[in-house]
Short mmCIF file of C-alpha atoms in Angstrom, two decimals:
data_model
loop_
_atom_site.label_atom_id
_atom_site.label_comp_id
_atom_site.label_asym_id
_atom_site.label_seq_id
_atom_site.Cartn_x
_atom_site.Cartn_y
_atom_site.Cartn_z
CA GLU A 1 101.01 94.30 91.78
CA ASP A 2 101.11 97.14 94.36
CA LYS A 3 104.33 98.89 93.57
CA VAL A 4 106.13 102.71 95.11
CA VAL A 5 108.61 104.61 92.90
CA GLN A 6 110.73 107.34 93.72
CA SER A 7 112.53 109.80 92.35
CA PRO A 8 115.27 110.85 91.70
CA LEU A 9 117.49 107.95 92.95
CA SER A 10 119.81 110.20 93.89
CA LEU A 11 120.38 114.28 94.12
CA VAL A 12 123.74 116.32 95.81
CA VAL A 13 122.79 120.82 95.94
CA HIS A 14 124.40 123.17 97.49
CA GLU A 15 123.49 124.26 101.31
CA GLY A 16 120.32 126.61 100.88
CA ASP A 17 119.10 125.15 97.42
CA THR A 18 115.02 123.69 97.40
CA VAL A 19 115.26 119.99 96.54
CA THR A 20 111.56 118.41 95.70
CA LEU A 21 111.33 114.31 96.17
CA ASN A 22 108.74 112.28 94.17
CA CYS A 23 107.21 109.47 95.11
CA SER A 24 103.97 107.80 92.48
CA TYR A 25 102.30 104.55 93.83
CA GLU A 26 99.96 102.10 92.48
CA VAL A 27 98.56 99.92 94.98
CA THR A 28 95.29 98.37 95.60
CA ASN A 29 93.28 99.68 98.88
CA PHE A 30 95.35 102.66 99.51
CA ARG A 31 94.55 103.65 103.55
CA SER A 32 97.77 105.99 103.89
CA LEU A 33 101.64 107.43 101.90
CA LEU A 34 104.80 107.54 104.69
CA TRP A 35 107.43 109.66 104.30
CA TYR A 36 111.26 108.71 106.48
CA LYS A 37 114.19 110.08 106.70
CA GLN A 38 116.65 106.94 107.10
CA GLU A 39 120.12 108.38 107.91
CA LYS A 40 122.70 104.99 107.62
CA LYS A 41 120.32 103.70 110.61
CA ALA A 42 116.71 102.37 110.84
CA PRO A 43 113.92 104.70 109.79
CA THR A 44 112.87 107.68 111.03
CA PHE A 45 109.45 109.29 109.96
CA LEU A 46 108.69 112.12 108.86
CA PHE A 47 105.38 112.73 107.42
CA MET A 48 101.84 111.00 107.13
CA LEU A 49 99.07 111.80 104.13
CA THR A 50 95.86 110.64 103.81
CA SER A 51 94.03 113.24 101.89
CA SER A 52 94.61 115.13 99.22
CA GLY A 53 95.08 118.32 99.07
CA ILE A 54 95.79 119.23 102.68
CA GLU A 55 99.82 119.57 103.32
CA LYS A 56 101.97 118.66 106.58
CA LYS A 57 104.74 121.20 107.14
CA SER A 58 107.79 120.57 109.42
CA GLY A 59 109.91 122.99 110.46
CA ARG A 60 111.83 123.10 106.37
CA LEU A 61 109.85 120.16 105.05
CA SER A 62 106.20 119.55 103.54
CA SER A 63 104.25 117.25 101.14
CA ILE A 64 101.52 117.02 99.58
CA LEU A 65 99.29 113.58 97.99
CA ASP A 66 97.77 113.85 95.06
CA LYS A 67 94.76 110.77 95.07
CA LYS A 68 94.40 111.06 92.18
CA GLU A 69 97.16 111.47 90.03
CA LEU A 70 98.42 108.39 92.38
CA PHE A 71 101.53 111.22 93.98
CA SER A 72 103.55 113.41 96.53
CA ILE A 73 106.36 115.41 97.32
CA LEU A 74 108.43 116.03 100.13
CA ASN A 75 109.74 119.84 99.55
CA ILE A 76 112.64 120.38 101.89
CA THR A 77 113.69 124.22 101.58
CA ALA A 78 116.42 125.97 102.21
CA THR A 79 118.26 122.84 102.56
CA GLN A 80 121.54 122.20 105.51
CA THR A 81 124.50 119.19 105.30
CA GLY A 82 122.18 117.89 107.94
CA ASP A 83 119.07 116.86 105.90
CA SER A 84 121.65 114.37 103.42
CA ALA A 85 119.98 110.80 103.84
CA VAL A 86 117.63 108.86 101.98
CA TYR A 87 114.54 109.71 101.48
CA LEU A 88 111.90 106.82 101.84
CA CYS A 89 108.15 106.86 100.27
CA ALA A 90 106.11 103.92 102.40
CA VAL A 91 102.28 103.55 100.62
CA GLU A 92 100.40 101.75 103.37
CA VAL A 93 97.16 99.43 102.13
CA ASN A 94 94.20 98.04 104.22
CA THR A 95 94.66 94.33 103.27
CA GLY A 96 96.58 93.53 105.81
CA ASN A 97 98.16 96.89 106.93
CA GLN A 98 101.74 96.77 104.82
CA PHE A 99 103.51 98.90 104.24
CA TYR A 100 105.26 99.16 100.86
CA PHE A 101 108.38 101.20 100.25
CA GLY A 102 110.23 102.90 96.90
CA THR A 103 114.28 102.31 96.72
CA GLY A 104 114.47 105.79 98.17
CA THR A 105 115.80 108.47 97.78
CA SER A 106 119.45 109.41 97.94
CA LEU A 107 120.35 113.62 98.79
CA THR A 108 123.56 114.87 99.66
CA VAL A 109 123.83 118.41 100.62
CA ILE A 110 127.22 120.52 99.97
CA PRO A 111 128.56 122.77 101.79
CA GLU B 1 109.97 107.33 124.86
CA ALA B 2 109.18 103.79 123.70
CA GLU B 3 111.33 102.60 121.39
CA VAL B 4 111.54 98.89 119.16
CA ALA B 5 114.92 97.42 120.45
CA GLN B 6 116.26 94.62 118.11
CA SER B 7 119.93 93.04 118.33
CA PRO B 8 122.19 92.60 118.23
CA ARG B 9 122.98 96.04 116.60
CA TYR B 10 125.91 93.98 113.47
CA LYS B 11 127.22 90.96 112.99
CA ILE B 12 129.13 88.53 111.01
CA THR B 13 129.29 85.32 110.06
CA GLU B 14 130.05 82.84 107.87
CA LYS B 15 128.17 81.06 104.29
CA SER B 16 127.14 78.33 105.37
CA GLN B 17 126.07 79.26 109.64
CA ALA B 18 123.06 80.29 111.43
CA VAL B 19 122.63 83.60 112.15
CA ALA B 20 119.57 85.14 114.37
CA PHE B 21 118.15 88.07 114.66
CA TRP B 22 115.83 88.84 117.89
CA CYS B 23 113.02 92.42 118.26
CA ASP B 24 111.31 93.15 120.59
CA PRO B 25 107.92 95.57 119.45
CA ILE B 26 106.82 98.45 121.99
CA SER B 27 104.49 97.07 123.83
CA GLY B 28 100.71 96.50 123.12
CA HIS B 29 102.28 97.02 119.36
CA ALA B 30 100.33 94.03 118.05
CA THR B 31 101.35 93.91 114.44
CA LEU B 32 104.99 93.29 114.32
CA TYR B 33 107.14 93.11 110.03
CA TRP B 34 110.38 91.98 109.69
CA TYR B 35 112.46 94.12 106.73
CA ARG B 36 115.33 93.33 104.43
CA GLN B 37 117.22 96.09 103.23
CA ILE B 38 120.41 95.47 101.18
CA LEU B 39 122.47 98.96 100.21
CA GLY B 40 120.83 101.22 97.77
CA GLN B 41 117.43 99.47 97.83
CA GLY B 42 114.69 100.34 99.42
CA PRO B 43 113.39 98.24 103.03
CA GLU B 44 110.89 95.12 101.35
CA LEU B 45 109.35 93.48 103.73
CA LEU B 46 110.87 89.52 104.79
CA VAL B 47 107.02 88.68 106.62
CA GLN B 48 104.27 90.08 108.27
CA PHE B 49 102.94 89.15 111.62
CA GLN B 50 99.78 89.95 113.76
CA ASP B 51 99.56 88.64 117.34
CA GLU B 52 101.49 85.42 116.74
CA SER B 53 99.92 83.56 113.55
CA VAL B 54 101.74 84.98 109.99
CA VAL B 55 99.74 87.80 107.82
CA ASP B 56 102.20 87.44 105.27
CA ASP B 57 104.76 85.64 104.66
CA SER B 58 104.87 85.83 101.15
CA GLN B 59 108.87 87.51 100.13
CA LEU B 60 110.63 85.00 103.16
CA PRO B 61 113.27 82.84 101.72
CA LYS B 62 111.33 79.61 103.76
CA ASP B 63 114.30 76.89 102.40
CA ARG B 64 116.57 79.18 104.55
CA PHE B 65 115.19 81.23 106.20
CA SER B 66 112.43 81.41 109.04
CA ALA B 67 110.94 83.83 111.82
CA GLU B 68 108.85 83.01 115.15
CA ARG B 69 107.07 84.83 117.30
CA LEU B 70 105.42 82.39 119.50
CA LYS B 71 103.90 84.26 122.56
CA GLY B 72 102.70 87.27 120.28
CA VAL B 73 105.62 89.62 121.22
CA ASP B 74 108.95 89.39 120.74
CA SER B 75 110.66 87.50 117.82
CA THR B 76 113.38 85.61 116.06
CA LEU B 77 114.54 85.56 112.10
CA LYS B 78 117.04 82.59 111.77
CA ILE B 79 119.14 82.38 108.35
CA GLN B 80 120.12 78.36 107.93
CA PRO B 81 122.54 78.56 106.54
CA ALA B 82 123.71 82.38 105.50
CA GLU B 83 124.38 82.97 102.08
CA LEU B 84 127.22 85.81 100.52
CA GLY B 85 123.45 87.75 99.27
CA ASP B 86 122.00 88.02 102.64
CA SER B 87 124.64 90.60 103.97
CA ALA B 88 121.85 93.40 104.68
CA MET B 89 120.36 95.48 106.78
CA TYR B 90 117.63 93.53 108.97
CA LEU B 91 114.86 95.90 109.73
CA CYS B 92 111.95 95.33 113.00
CA ALA B 93 109.20 97.03 112.71
CA SER B 94 105.99 97.42 114.64
CA SER B 95 103.11 99.00 114.83
CA PRO B 96 99.40 99.31 116.81
CA PRO B 97 95.98 98.19 116.22
CA ARG B 98 94.71 99.90 113.27
CA ILE B 99 91.99 102.40 115.19
CA ILE B 100 93.66 104.89 113.98
CA ASN B 101 96.50 105.59 110.83
CA THR B 102 99.87 105.51 112.59
CA GLU B 103 103.04 104.45 110.82
CA ALA B 104 105.32 101.55 111.08
CA PHE B 105 108.05 102.36 113.99
CA PHE B 106 111.45 101.24 113.54
CA GLY B 107 113.96 99.34 115.46
CA GLN B 108 117.25 100.61 114.82
CA GLY B 109 117.74 97.53 113.01
CA THR B 110 121.01 94.15 112.32
CA ARG B 111 123.63 94.86 110.31
CA LEU B 112 124.78 91.74 108.20
CA THR B 113 127.82 90.72 106.61
CA VAL B 114 127.82 88.09 104.85
CA VAL B 115 132.17 86.17 104.65
#
């Protein structure tokens, strides 16, 4: 059974801290891994990773994929209160082009 | 910018009543997904369409849920009768043909409360 596991489930940090969110997966026919940010509404796309070891970066957010160990991390540096959200990891499989989501990590950034 | 449209945004219904949600994907997106997201959990796939055909509905509770995409464009998800446990966010997403890797594009969702 295909599955995506995220950790930690929740995290509370102070503004300015750096956080690392984890996503591990076990799927057949891996195609890509995606990170989304969700703030009480629909998920918004952050990154898509398909190749091992290549970091994707956007401002204070970055992500990397390890296809050998089957995991990805999402880093957020110098956190701000606006980073408070649920961060979802999803894996797309080639079979049927389905996206499997983890349970998410709830991040709270306090001033 | 093209968006996935969903309606209604919010719905409150009494248990045992029927409820329906509508989704219009981004133009040209052949694949349409309906997800259910219970508070504190990740989205769970209910049904996936490729054009007008169902690709996967293995997690759809077929005794009360139905979904259709008759012309391969917009889609309707129906629940009849609604139960208290159906309270959740119902998300529609779409994606283009897989010539290249792409993400799923989400609508704003319908938040259903069953009372």
